[in-house]
Tab-separated table of C-alpha atoms in Angstrom:
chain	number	residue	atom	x	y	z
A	1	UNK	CA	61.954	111.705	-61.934
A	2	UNK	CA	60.960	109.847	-64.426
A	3	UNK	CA	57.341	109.169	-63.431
A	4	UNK	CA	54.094	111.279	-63.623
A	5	UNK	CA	53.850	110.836	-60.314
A	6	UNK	CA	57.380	112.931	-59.292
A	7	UNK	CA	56.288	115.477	-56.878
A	8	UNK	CA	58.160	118.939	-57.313
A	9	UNK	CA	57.272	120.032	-54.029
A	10	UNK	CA	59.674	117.883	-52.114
A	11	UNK	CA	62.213	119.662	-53.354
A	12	UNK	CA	64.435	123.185	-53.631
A	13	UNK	CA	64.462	125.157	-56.431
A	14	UNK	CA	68.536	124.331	-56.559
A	15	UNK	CA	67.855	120.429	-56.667
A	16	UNK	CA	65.276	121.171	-59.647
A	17	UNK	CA	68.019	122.270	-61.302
A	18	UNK	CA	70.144	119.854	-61.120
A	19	UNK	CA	67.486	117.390	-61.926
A	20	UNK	CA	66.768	119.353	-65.230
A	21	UNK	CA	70.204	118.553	-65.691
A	22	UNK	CA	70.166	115.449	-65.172
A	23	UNK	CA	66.936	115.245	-67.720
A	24	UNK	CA	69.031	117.174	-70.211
A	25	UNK	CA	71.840	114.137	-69.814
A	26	UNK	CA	70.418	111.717	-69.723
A	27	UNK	CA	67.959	112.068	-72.783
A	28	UNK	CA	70.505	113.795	-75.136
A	29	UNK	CA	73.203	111.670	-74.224
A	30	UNK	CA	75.816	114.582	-73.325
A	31	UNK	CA	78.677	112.050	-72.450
A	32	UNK	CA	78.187	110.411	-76.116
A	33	UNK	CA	80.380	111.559	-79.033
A	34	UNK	CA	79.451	113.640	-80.970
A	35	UNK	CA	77.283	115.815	-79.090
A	36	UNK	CA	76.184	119.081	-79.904
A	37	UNK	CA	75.330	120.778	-76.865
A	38	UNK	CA	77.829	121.683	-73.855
A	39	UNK	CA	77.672	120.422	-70.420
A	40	UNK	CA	79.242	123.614	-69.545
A	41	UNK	CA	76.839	125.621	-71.871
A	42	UNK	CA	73.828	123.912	-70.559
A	43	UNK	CA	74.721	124.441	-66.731
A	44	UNK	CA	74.710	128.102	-67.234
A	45	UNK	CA	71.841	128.010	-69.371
A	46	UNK	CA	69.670	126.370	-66.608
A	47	UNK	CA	70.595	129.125	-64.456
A	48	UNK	CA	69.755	131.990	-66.646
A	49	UNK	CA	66.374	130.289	-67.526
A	50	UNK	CA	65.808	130.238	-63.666
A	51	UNK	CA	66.756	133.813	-63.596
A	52	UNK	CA	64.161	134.497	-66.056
A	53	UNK	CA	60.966	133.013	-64.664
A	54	UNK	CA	58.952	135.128	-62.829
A	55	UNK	CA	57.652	134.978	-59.089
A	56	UNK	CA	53.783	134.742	-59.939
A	57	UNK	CA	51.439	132.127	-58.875
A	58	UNK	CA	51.197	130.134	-61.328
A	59	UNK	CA	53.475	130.362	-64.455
A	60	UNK	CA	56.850	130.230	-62.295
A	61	UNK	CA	59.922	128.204	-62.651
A	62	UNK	CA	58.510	125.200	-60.752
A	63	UNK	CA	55.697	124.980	-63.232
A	64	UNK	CA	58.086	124.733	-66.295
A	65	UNK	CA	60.328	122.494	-64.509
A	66	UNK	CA	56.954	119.896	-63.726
A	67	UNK	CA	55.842	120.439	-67.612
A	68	UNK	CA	59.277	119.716	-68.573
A	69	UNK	CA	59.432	116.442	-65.979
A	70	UNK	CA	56.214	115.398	-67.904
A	71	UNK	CA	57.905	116.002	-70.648
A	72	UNK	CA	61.034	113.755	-69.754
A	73	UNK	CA	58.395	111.079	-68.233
A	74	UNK	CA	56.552	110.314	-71.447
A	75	UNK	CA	60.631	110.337	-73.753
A	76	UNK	CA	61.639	107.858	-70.569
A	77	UNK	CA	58.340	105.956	-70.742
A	78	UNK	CA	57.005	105.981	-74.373
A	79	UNK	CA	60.801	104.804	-75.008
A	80	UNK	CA	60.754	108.172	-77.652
A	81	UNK	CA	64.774	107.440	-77.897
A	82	UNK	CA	63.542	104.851	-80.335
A	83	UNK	CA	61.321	107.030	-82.357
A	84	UNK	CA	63.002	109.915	-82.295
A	85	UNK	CA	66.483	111.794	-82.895
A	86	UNK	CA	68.614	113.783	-80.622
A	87	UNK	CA	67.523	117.187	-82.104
A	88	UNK	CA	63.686	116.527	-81.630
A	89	UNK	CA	64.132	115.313	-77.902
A	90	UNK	CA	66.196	118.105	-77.790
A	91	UNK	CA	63.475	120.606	-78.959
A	92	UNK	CA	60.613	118.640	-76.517
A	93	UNK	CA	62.774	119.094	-73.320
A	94	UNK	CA	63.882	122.434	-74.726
A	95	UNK	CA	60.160	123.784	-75.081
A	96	UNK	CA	59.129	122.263	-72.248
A	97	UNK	CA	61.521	124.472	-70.060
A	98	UNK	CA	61.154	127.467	-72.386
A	99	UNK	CA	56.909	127.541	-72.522
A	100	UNK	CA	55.777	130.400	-70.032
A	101	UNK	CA	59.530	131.992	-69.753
A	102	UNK	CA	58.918	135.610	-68.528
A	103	UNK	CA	55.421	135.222	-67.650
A	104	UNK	CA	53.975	138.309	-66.574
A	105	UNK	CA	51.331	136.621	-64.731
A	106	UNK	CA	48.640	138.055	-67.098
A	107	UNK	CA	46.663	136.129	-69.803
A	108	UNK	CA	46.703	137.000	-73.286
A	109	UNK	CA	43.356	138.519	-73.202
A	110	UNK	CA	44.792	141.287	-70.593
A	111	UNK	CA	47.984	142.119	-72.777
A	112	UNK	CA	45.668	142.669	-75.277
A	113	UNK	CA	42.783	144.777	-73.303
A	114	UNK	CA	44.381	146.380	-70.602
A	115	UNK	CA	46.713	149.080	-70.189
A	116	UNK	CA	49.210	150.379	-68.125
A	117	UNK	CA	49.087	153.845	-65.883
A	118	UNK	CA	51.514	155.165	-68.550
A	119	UNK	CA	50.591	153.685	-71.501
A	120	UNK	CA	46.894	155.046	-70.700
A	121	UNK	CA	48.709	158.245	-70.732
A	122	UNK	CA	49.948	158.245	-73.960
A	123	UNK	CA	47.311	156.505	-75.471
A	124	UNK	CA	45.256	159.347	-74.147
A	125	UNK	CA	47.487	161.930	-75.386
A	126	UNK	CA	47.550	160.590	-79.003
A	127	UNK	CA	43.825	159.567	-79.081
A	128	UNK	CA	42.830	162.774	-78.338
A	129	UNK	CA	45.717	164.678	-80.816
A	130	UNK	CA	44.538	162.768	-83.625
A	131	UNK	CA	40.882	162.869	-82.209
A	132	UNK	CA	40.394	159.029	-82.784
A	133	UNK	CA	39.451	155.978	-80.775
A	134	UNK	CA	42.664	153.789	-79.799
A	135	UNK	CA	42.486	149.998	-78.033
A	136	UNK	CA	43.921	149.458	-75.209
A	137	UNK	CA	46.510	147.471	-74.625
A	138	UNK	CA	50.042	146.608	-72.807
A	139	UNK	CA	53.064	146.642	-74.569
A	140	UNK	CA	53.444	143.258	-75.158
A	141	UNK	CA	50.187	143.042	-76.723
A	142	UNK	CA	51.506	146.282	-79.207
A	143	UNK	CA	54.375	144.065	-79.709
A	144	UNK	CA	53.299	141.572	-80.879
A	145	UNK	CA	50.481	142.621	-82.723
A	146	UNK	CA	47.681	140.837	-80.266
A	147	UNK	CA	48.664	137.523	-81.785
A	148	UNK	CA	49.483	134.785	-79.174
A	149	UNK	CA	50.960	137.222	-77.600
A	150	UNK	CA	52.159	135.591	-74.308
A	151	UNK	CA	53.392	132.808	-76.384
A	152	UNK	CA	55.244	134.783	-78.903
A	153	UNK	CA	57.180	136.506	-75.900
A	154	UNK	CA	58.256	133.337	-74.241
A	155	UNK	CA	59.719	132.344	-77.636
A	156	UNK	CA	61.610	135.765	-78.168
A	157	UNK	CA	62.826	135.450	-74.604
A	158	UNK	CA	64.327	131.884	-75.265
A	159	UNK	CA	65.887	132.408	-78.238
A	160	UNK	CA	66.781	135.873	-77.142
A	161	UNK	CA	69.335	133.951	-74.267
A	162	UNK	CA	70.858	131.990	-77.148
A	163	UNK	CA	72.579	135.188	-78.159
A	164	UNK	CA	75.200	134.971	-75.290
A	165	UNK	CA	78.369	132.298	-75.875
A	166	UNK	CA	77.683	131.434	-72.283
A	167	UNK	CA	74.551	130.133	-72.644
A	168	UNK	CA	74.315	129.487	-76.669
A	169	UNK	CA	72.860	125.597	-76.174
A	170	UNK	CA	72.482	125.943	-80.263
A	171	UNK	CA	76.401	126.987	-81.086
A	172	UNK	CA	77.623	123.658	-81.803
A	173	UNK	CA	74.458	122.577	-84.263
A	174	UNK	CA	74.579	123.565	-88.142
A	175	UNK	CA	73.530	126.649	-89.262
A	176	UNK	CA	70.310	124.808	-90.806
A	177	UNK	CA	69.597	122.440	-87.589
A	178	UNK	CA	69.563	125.847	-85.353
A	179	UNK	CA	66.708	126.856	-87.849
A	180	UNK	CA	64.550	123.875	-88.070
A	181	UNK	CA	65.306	124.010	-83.873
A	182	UNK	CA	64.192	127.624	-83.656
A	183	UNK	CA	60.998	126.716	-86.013
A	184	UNK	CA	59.863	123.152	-83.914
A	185	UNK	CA	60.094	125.209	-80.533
A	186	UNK	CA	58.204	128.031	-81.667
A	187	UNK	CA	55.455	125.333	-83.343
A	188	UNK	CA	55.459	123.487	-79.609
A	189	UNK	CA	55.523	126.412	-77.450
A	190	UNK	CA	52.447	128.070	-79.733
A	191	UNK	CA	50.208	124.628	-79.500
């Protein structure tokens, strides 16, 4: 697991899991005092992450879990423990696993561009009520004002599963390390 060379494909989506576990563990140290994040916590977290990646070609679950392998390959073999805290390998696994979460399997340029059956509707409706030109574009691309808009979504869904007790991996941390958390993740997940 802790190799580039780790091949995903020899394995279930359930034994992922518990290897992005076992990456959690073993790089934030969960059976060290003090920790901040919950074994407990972090199991059902996993879980509800799974839940929330897609079944598209490209940008599913077993993509985040080999970015997030990478990810635990170059803490593991850069030795990164030495350079770094347990918050920021926190927010590097964290983003790994987070990066493409809810991917529709569309690019930014088509959230931006392209519309929906409905949304055409509408956009029809109002273009021609107030007799002006209108962009199309899907909602996500309205949302977020056709800025990075794939990227801002996977952030909002992350941080939108911290909002549950069961699955809150940022309830233990200080009120200002779930902020500077929150602001590294969005930085990583944006580059």
């Amino acid at each position: 697991m802790g190799l580039p060379t780790f091949n995903n494909w020899l394995y279930t989506d359930a034994q992922l899991l518990g290897l992005l576990r076992f990456a959690f563990h073993d790089v934030i140290g969960l059976d060290q005092e003090p920790c901040f994040l919950s074994s407990g916590i972090l199991n059902a977290w996993i879980c509800v992450v799974y839940r929330r990646y897609n079944d598209v070609p490209f940008h599913n679950f077993k993509h985040a879990f080999t970015v997030a392998q990478m990810m635990y390959s170059i803490i593991k073999l850069a030795d990164l423990a030495a350079c770094f805290n347990q918050l920021d390998l926190f927010v590097m696994l964290f983003s790994a696993v987070c990066h493409d979460l809810d991917h529709p399997g569309f690019n930014n340029n088509y959230q931006v561009n392209i519309l929906t059956f409905l949304a055409c509707l509408l956009f029809q409706l109002v273009s021609f009520a107030f007799n002006q030109q209108m962009n199309a574009r899907t909602t996500l691309g309205l949302r977020y004002n056709d800025i990075s808009v794939l990227e801002n979504h996977h952030c909002a869904v992350a941080f939108d599963l911290l909002h549950s007790p069961l699955t809150n991996l940022l309830a233990r941390m200080p009120t200002e390390s779930q902020r500077w958390v929150r602001q590294a993740a969005v930085r990583w997940v944006s580059k």
